[in-house]
Every structure is written in C-alpha cells, then in structure tokens.
Short mmCIF file of C-alpha atoms and ligand atoms in Angstrom, two decimals:
data_model
loop_
_atom_site.label_atom_id
_atom_site.label_comp_id
_atom_site.label_asym_id
_atom_site.label_seq_id
_atom_site.Cartn_x
_atom_site.Cartn_y
_atom_site.Cartn_z
CA MET A 11 0.07 -0.01 0.04
CA LEU A 12 2.74 2.52 0.90
CA GLN A 13 4.63 1.71 -2.44
CA LYS A 14 1.22 2.36 -4.26
CA ILE A 15 0.67 5.75 -2.32
CA LYS A 16 4.21 6.97 -3.17
CA GLU A 17 3.73 5.87 -6.95
CA THR A 18 0.44 7.71 -7.28
CA THR A 19 1.90 10.82 -5.62
CA SER A 20 4.94 10.84 -7.89
CA PHE A 21 2.62 10.45 -11.03
CA ILE A 22 0.50 13.29 -9.80
CA GLU A 23 3.64 15.47 -9.11
CA LYS A 24 4.85 14.67 -12.55
CA THR A 25 1.43 15.48 -14.28
CA ILE A 26 0.50 18.59 -12.45
CA PRO A 27 2.80 21.44 -11.55
CA PHE A 28 0.86 22.77 -8.62
CA ARG A 29 1.76 22.15 -4.98
CA PRO A 30 -1.59 22.47 -2.69
CA GLU A 31 -1.46 23.33 0.87
CA VAL A 32 -5.19 22.76 1.55
CA GLY A 33 -7.12 19.58 0.53
CA ILE A 34 -10.98 19.79 0.46
CA ILE A 35 -13.21 16.73 0.26
CA LEU A 36 -16.78 17.62 -1.19
CA GLY A 37 -19.75 15.66 0.04
CA THR A 38 -23.02 14.49 -1.43
CA GLY A 39 -24.62 17.35 -3.26
CA LEU A 40 -21.94 19.74 -2.24
CA GLY A 41 -19.83 20.01 -5.30
CA GLY A 42 -20.76 23.70 -5.69
CA LEU A 43 -17.77 24.82 -3.74
CA VAL A 44 -15.79 24.12 -7.02
CA ASN A 45 -17.42 26.98 -8.80
CA GLU A 46 -15.49 29.26 -6.41
CA ILE A 47 -12.21 27.88 -7.04
CA THR A 48 -10.03 29.48 -9.98
CA ILE A 49 -9.11 26.10 -11.48
CA HIS A 50 -5.67 25.60 -12.83
CA TYR A 51 -5.67 21.86 -13.35
CA GLU A 52 -8.10 18.91 -13.34
CA LEU A 53 -7.27 15.24 -13.17
CA ASN A 54 -10.01 12.53 -13.52
CA TYR A 55 -9.71 9.70 -11.06
CA GLU A 56 -9.62 7.17 -13.89
CA LYS A 57 -6.25 8.73 -15.17
CA ILE A 58 -4.54 8.40 -11.86
CA PRO A 59 -2.76 5.01 -11.33
CA ASP A 60 -4.22 3.00 -8.40
CA PHE A 61 -6.80 5.78 -7.42
CA PRO A 62 -10.14 4.37 -6.54
CA VAL A 63 -13.03 5.27 -8.84
CA SER A 64 -16.30 6.56 -7.47
CA THR A 65 -19.58 4.67 -8.08
CA VAL A 66 -22.31 6.78 -6.47
CA ASP A 67 -24.59 9.27 -8.33
CA GLY A 68 -23.75 12.79 -7.44
CA HIS A 69 -19.90 11.95 -7.00
CA HIS A 70 -18.14 13.01 -10.01
CA GLY A 71 -14.54 11.68 -9.61
CA LYS A 72 -11.82 14.20 -10.25
CA LEU A 73 -9.16 16.02 -8.49
CA ILE A 74 -9.39 19.87 -8.93
CA PHE A 75 -6.34 22.07 -8.35
CA GLY A 76 -6.55 25.79 -8.05
CA ILE A 77 -6.96 28.71 -5.96
CA LEU A 78 -9.64 29.39 -3.32
CA GLY A 79 -9.65 32.13 -0.61
CA GLY A 80 -6.07 33.01 -2.00
CA LYS A 81 -4.63 29.55 -1.01
CA LYS A 82 -3.53 26.83 -3.31
CA VAL A 83 -6.13 23.99 -2.90
CA VAL A 84 -6.80 20.59 -4.21
CA ALA A 85 -10.53 19.48 -4.21
CA MET A 86 -11.70 15.89 -4.42
CA GLN A 87 -14.89 16.04 -6.26
CA GLY A 88 -16.13 12.54 -5.50
CA ARG A 89 -15.01 10.39 -2.43
CA PHE A 90 -14.93 6.75 -1.60
CA HIS A 91 -17.24 5.13 0.83
CA PHE A 92 -16.90 1.89 2.58
CA TYR A 93 -20.48 0.86 1.38
CA GLU A 94 -19.39 1.05 -1.91
CA GLY A 95 -17.32 -2.03 -1.37
CA TYR A 96 -13.99 -0.37 -0.85
CA LYS A 97 -11.63 -1.49 1.65
CA MET A 98 -10.85 1.11 4.40
CA ASP A 99 -7.25 1.29 2.95
CA ASP A 100 -8.90 2.62 -0.40
CA VAL A 101 -11.20 5.06 1.46
CA ILE A 102 -8.25 6.87 3.03
CA PHE A 103 -5.90 6.34 0.07
CA PRO A 104 -6.59 9.75 -1.50
CA VAL A 105 -5.98 11.57 1.91
CA ARG A 106 -2.53 9.92 2.24
CA VAL A 107 -1.73 10.91 -1.38
CA LEU A 108 -2.77 14.50 -0.71
CA LYS A 109 -0.62 14.55 2.31
CA LEU A 110 2.32 13.42 0.38
CA LEU A 111 1.49 16.08 -2.02
CA GLY A 112 2.09 18.57 0.62
CA ILE A 113 -1.20 19.60 2.19
CA LYS A 114 -1.28 20.94 5.65
CA TYR A 115 -5.06 21.15 6.19
CA LEU A 116 -7.99 19.05 5.30
CA PHE A 117 -11.51 20.39 4.84
CA ILE A 118 -14.41 18.00 4.71
CA SER A 119 -18.07 18.35 3.84
CA ASN A 120 -20.83 15.88 4.04
CA ALA A 121 -24.63 15.36 4.49
CA SER A 122 -26.14 13.85 7.35
CA GLY A 123 -29.24 12.78 9.38
CA GLY A 124 -29.75 14.91 12.43
CA VAL A 125 -30.75 13.14 15.60
CA ASN A 126 -30.40 16.09 17.84
CA PRO A 127 -33.93 17.31 18.55
CA ASP A 128 -33.03 20.95 18.23
CA PHE A 129 -31.67 20.53 14.70
CA GLU A 130 -33.63 21.44 11.48
CA ILE A 131 -33.38 20.17 7.95
CA GLY A 132 -30.94 22.44 5.99
CA ASP A 133 -28.93 23.25 9.29
CA LEU A 134 -25.18 23.40 9.08
CA MET A 135 -23.34 21.67 11.83
CA ILE A 136 -19.59 22.04 12.48
CA ILE A 137 -18.29 18.67 13.54
CA ASN A 138 -16.30 18.97 16.87
CA ASP A 139 -15.98 15.07 17.68
CA HIS A 140 -17.19 11.78 16.09
CA ILE A 141 -18.02 8.35 17.03
CA ASN A 142 -16.56 5.88 14.75
CA LEU A 143 -18.78 2.88 14.01
CA LEU A 144 -16.90 1.92 10.75
CA PRO A 145 -13.93 -0.16 10.85
CA ASN A 146 -10.85 1.54 11.96
CA PRO A 147 -8.95 2.79 8.78
CA LEU A 148 -5.66 2.46 10.57
CA ILE A 149 -6.02 -1.35 11.17
CA GLY A 150 -3.34 -3.19 9.45
CA LYS A 151 0.56 -2.65 8.68
CA HIS A 152 1.68 0.52 10.48
CA HIS A 153 3.70 2.92 8.29
CA PRO A 154 5.72 5.14 10.59
CA GLU A 155 5.81 7.71 7.65
CA PHE A 156 2.06 8.47 8.49
CA GLY A 157 2.36 8.90 12.12
CA VAL A 158 2.11 6.98 15.10
CA ARG A 159 0.59 3.34 15.69
CA PHE A 160 -1.84 4.61 18.47
CA PRO A 161 -2.89 8.17 17.62
CA ASP A 162 -4.33 10.25 20.46
CA MET A 163 -7.81 11.34 19.39
CA GLU A 164 -8.48 14.17 21.73
CA GLU A 165 -8.76 16.89 19.12
CA VAL A 166 -9.30 15.41 15.72
CA TYR A 167 -10.96 18.54 14.48
CA SER A 168 -8.97 21.62 14.95
CA ARG A 169 -10.35 23.72 17.77
CA GLU A 170 -8.81 26.86 16.49
CA LEU A 171 -10.41 26.29 13.09
CA ILE A 172 -13.73 25.73 14.71
CA LYS A 173 -13.32 28.89 16.79
CA LYS A 174 -12.51 30.85 13.53
CA ALA A 175 -15.43 29.25 11.60
CA LYS A 176 -17.85 30.27 14.33
CA ILE A 177 -16.71 33.90 14.17
CA ILE A 178 -17.06 34.00 10.37
CA ALA A 179 -20.48 32.35 10.53
CA LYS A 180 -21.55 35.16 13.03
CA GLN A 181 -19.96 37.87 10.96
CA LYS A 182 -21.89 36.48 7.94
CA GLY A 183 -25.17 36.03 9.72
CA ILE A 184 -25.13 32.34 9.09
CA MET A 185 -26.64 29.97 11.83
CA VAL A 186 -24.36 27.10 12.70
CA ARG A 187 -24.72 24.15 15.11
CA GLU A 188 -21.73 22.29 16.53
CA GLY A 189 -21.69 18.67 17.51
CA VAL A 190 -20.83 14.91 17.12
CA TYR A 191 -21.09 13.18 13.97
CA THR A 192 -21.49 9.38 14.09
CA ALA A 193 -20.23 7.29 11.08
CA THR A 194 -22.04 4.21 10.08
CA THR A 195 -21.53 1.74 7.31
CA GLY A 196 -24.68 2.49 5.36
CA PRO A 197 -25.89 2.06 2.75
CA THR A 198 -29.32 1.75 4.64
CA PHE A 199 -30.37 4.91 6.29
CA GLU A 200 -31.36 4.19 9.92
CA THR A 201 -34.44 2.62 11.41
CA PRO A 202 -36.22 4.76 13.82
CA ALA A 203 -34.91 2.57 16.77
CA GLU A 204 -31.21 3.10 15.32
CA TYR A 205 -31.68 6.96 15.12
CA LYS A 206 -32.78 6.83 18.74
CA TYR A 207 -29.82 4.61 19.72
CA PHE A 208 -27.50 7.03 18.05
CA ARG A 209 -28.88 10.01 19.97
CA ILE A 210 -28.52 7.85 23.12
CA ILE A 211 -24.87 7.21 22.57
CA GLY A 212 -24.13 10.97 22.01
CA SER A 213 -24.52 11.75 18.48
CA ASP A 214 -26.04 14.88 17.11
CA THR A 215 -25.82 13.65 13.40
CA VAL A 216 -25.25 10.46 11.60
CA GLY A 217 -23.86 9.67 8.34
CA MET A 218 -21.72 7.42 6.20
CA SER A 219 -18.37 9.06 5.49
CA THR A 220 -15.84 11.77 6.67
CA VAL A 221 -14.57 9.96 9.93
CA PRO A 222 -12.13 7.53 8.12
CA GLU A 223 -10.48 10.43 6.31
CA ALA A 224 -10.55 12.61 9.40
CA ILE A 225 -8.76 9.61 11.34
CA ALA A 226 -6.20 9.39 8.60
CA ALA A 227 -5.63 12.97 8.45
CA HIS A 228 -5.21 13.25 12.17
CA GLN A 229 -2.66 10.68 12.28
CA MET A 230 -0.58 12.36 9.73
CA GLU A 231 -0.97 15.65 11.81
CA LEU A 232 -3.06 17.66 9.33
CA SER A 233 -5.42 20.17 10.69
CA CYS A 234 -8.80 19.17 9.99
CA PHE A 235 -12.08 20.89 9.67
CA ALA A 236 -15.43 19.33 8.92
CA ILE A 237 -18.97 20.49 8.33
CA SER A 238 -22.10 18.66 7.93
CA ILE A 239 -25.50 19.57 6.27
CA ILE A 240 -28.47 18.09 8.11
CA THR A 241 -30.55 16.75 5.15
CA ASP A 242 -33.12 14.90 7.08
CA LEU A 243 -34.20 14.22 10.88
CA GLY A 244 -33.79 11.02 12.82
CA VAL A 245 -35.87 12.52 15.58
CA PRO A 246 -38.98 10.74 17.00
CA GLY A 247 -42.29 12.33 15.48
CA LYS A 248 -40.20 14.06 12.52
CA ILE A 249 -38.86 10.92 10.81
CA GLU A 250 -39.98 10.98 7.20
CA THR A 251 -39.05 8.71 4.25
CA ILE A 252 -35.66 9.50 2.88
CA THR A 253 -33.96 9.04 -0.38
CA HIS A 254 -30.46 9.77 -1.70
CA GLU A 255 -32.07 12.26 -4.09
CA ALA A 256 -33.67 14.23 -1.24
CA VAL A 257 -30.51 14.27 0.57
CA GLN A 258 -28.76 15.66 -2.54
CA GLU A 259 -31.39 18.26 -3.03
CA VAL A 260 -31.30 19.59 0.50
CA ALA A 261 -27.47 19.60 0.57
CA SER A 262 -27.39 21.68 -2.82
CA LYS A 263 -29.88 24.25 -1.18
CA ALA A 264 -27.68 24.66 1.88
CA GLU A 265 -24.39 24.50 0.30
CA GLU A 266 -24.06 28.31 -0.32
CA LYS A 267 -23.86 28.92 3.39
CA MET A 268 -21.30 26.15 3.85
CA THR A 269 -19.15 27.46 0.67
CA ILE A 270 -19.14 30.94 2.29
CA ILE A 271 -17.60 29.39 5.75
CA MET A 272 -15.19 27.25 3.89
CA GLN A 273 -13.77 29.84 1.54
CA GLU A 274 -13.59 32.47 4.29
CA LEU A 275 -11.84 29.94 6.74
CA ILE A 276 -9.24 29.01 3.95
CA SER A 277 -8.51 32.69 3.43
CA LEU A 278 -7.69 33.06 7.11
CA LEU A 279 -5.25 29.97 7.12
N1 LIG B 11 -28.33 8.51 7.91
C1 LIG B 11 -27.20 8.33 7.35
N2 LIG B 11 -26.45 8.82 6.34
C2 LIG B 11 -27.10 9.98 5.87
C3 LIG B 11 -28.22 10.43 6.35
C4 LIG B 11 -29.12 9.67 7.44
O1 LIG B 11 -30.19 9.97 7.95
N3 LIG B 11 -28.68 11.57 5.73
C5 LIG B 11 -27.71 11.88 5.01
N4 LIG B 11 -26.71 11.02 5.05
#
C-alpha cells in the first residue's frame, strides 16, 4: 500500500505542476464549492494509477487544483465510501496521497441525518468530535511515515479552526450548529430505533463518510475541519421517508452557506 501511495503521488507530481496546501473533500450534493475555485488543473480519477473510482450518483470523480480564498487547494470531487465495497485502505488512500503532495489542512463536507431534537433540515453543523462505527482505517500494517501506531484522538477537528469558523458564521449571519457526527457503514439509512440509539450514545448527526478520512488526516498531523449539512431528521415524530435524491437536494440548497464558511476560513489560514 505504501508503495502504491508513493507511486500515485509521484504520478500526480509529474503530471500537475501545482503544490496545494489545503485539501478539500466534497460531500453528497456539495460540489458547488468548486465554482468558487479558480481552476488551474483537473485530473480525472480514472487517469490516476491506483486511485479508486467513485460509483455513486452525485459523486463526479476528479481532483481539482486551483486557488480558493487566495490559497492553493486541491479538491476531491467525489469520495470513496465503505458501503461501495472499498476496503478502508482505499477509502483513505486519497488523503494519504494529498498529504504526500504537501497539504497541511484538510476540509471535509458531508450530508447527514440530524438526531439532535434541536436541529432542523438544512442546518449546518460544524463537527467537533465523532463516534466511529466503521472499521478503523488504521487497522493493518503500520507505516511510521504516516504517524504513530496509536494516535491520540482528543482533538481530531482543530479547535482553532472551529473557533474561527464560528466567528465567520456570526459575521456573515449564518446560523451554525456544533456537535458530534457518528459514522456508520450505510448504505441503509437508519431505522427509527437506530436513530434513537445514535442519539442515546451521544450523536448529534449520523452519516456514512468523513470519519475515516479525518482519522487518517489526524494521524498524519493535518489540521482538520469538517462541516455537515443536516438533510433529514432522525428525531422521533419528525422521521420521514428519505432518499438519496432528497439528501442531494437539501444539501445543494444549503451548500451556499457552507461554501462561504469554507472559503473565508481558508482565506484566514
Ligand atoms: N443517515 C445516514 N446517512 C445520511 C443520512 C441519514 O439520515 N442523511 C444523509 N446521510
């Protein structure tokens, strides 16, 4: 795996003369941030040796290199989920490659179901902690190049970035929530009993992504910032039938607010 990561990195370095300092992973229905990037280069995942290829509707599958908020960024349009059948090694493969390309920060967006009864559909939640119910992506051979064997997990999501994001949100008049994101395997959405369980164990939202990449990023000592759009509610009395299309629709309506926060925060780095 280490060899593959190094080979893929060196392919990208040879193909794209651009060294990003910020990595961005765009979630379901949240590709619009790309419109704010002054694009210098694009690279389809299919063209990158050993890169996994995305299979879900609404996930495009390319790396976008350019300038956002005055910083050199690389955005992943399309990410890899465990429910698609990838091994956890593959799910975090791109984050490892981006680290070797030189990023210092990782920004992640996703769509999730709110289980906190105060939340509404369309709300934004800054992730300040997580509960991982996916297999741990660091299981397996340890590569010291990527960090320690037993990473501390006290501050996976940079408190400094969270603090700045909250100030930005306030200045821009954007209401943000803050809380705990729980990652599950999917691809099923939750039963009412499961939503209730997730609330009891301490979640504010539940989704099927983000945590593997955040764990890998944290092991590699990247500063991580993640934001979730609440696309449906897993709150007793408010649970409605949910579809992937509905998730995409709500996410794309709320993404403008998320884009403003991400862009402003990146400009402050
Ligand atoms: N559950 C899990 N994943 C999700 C949800 C949900 O309710 N909404 C968007 N992604």
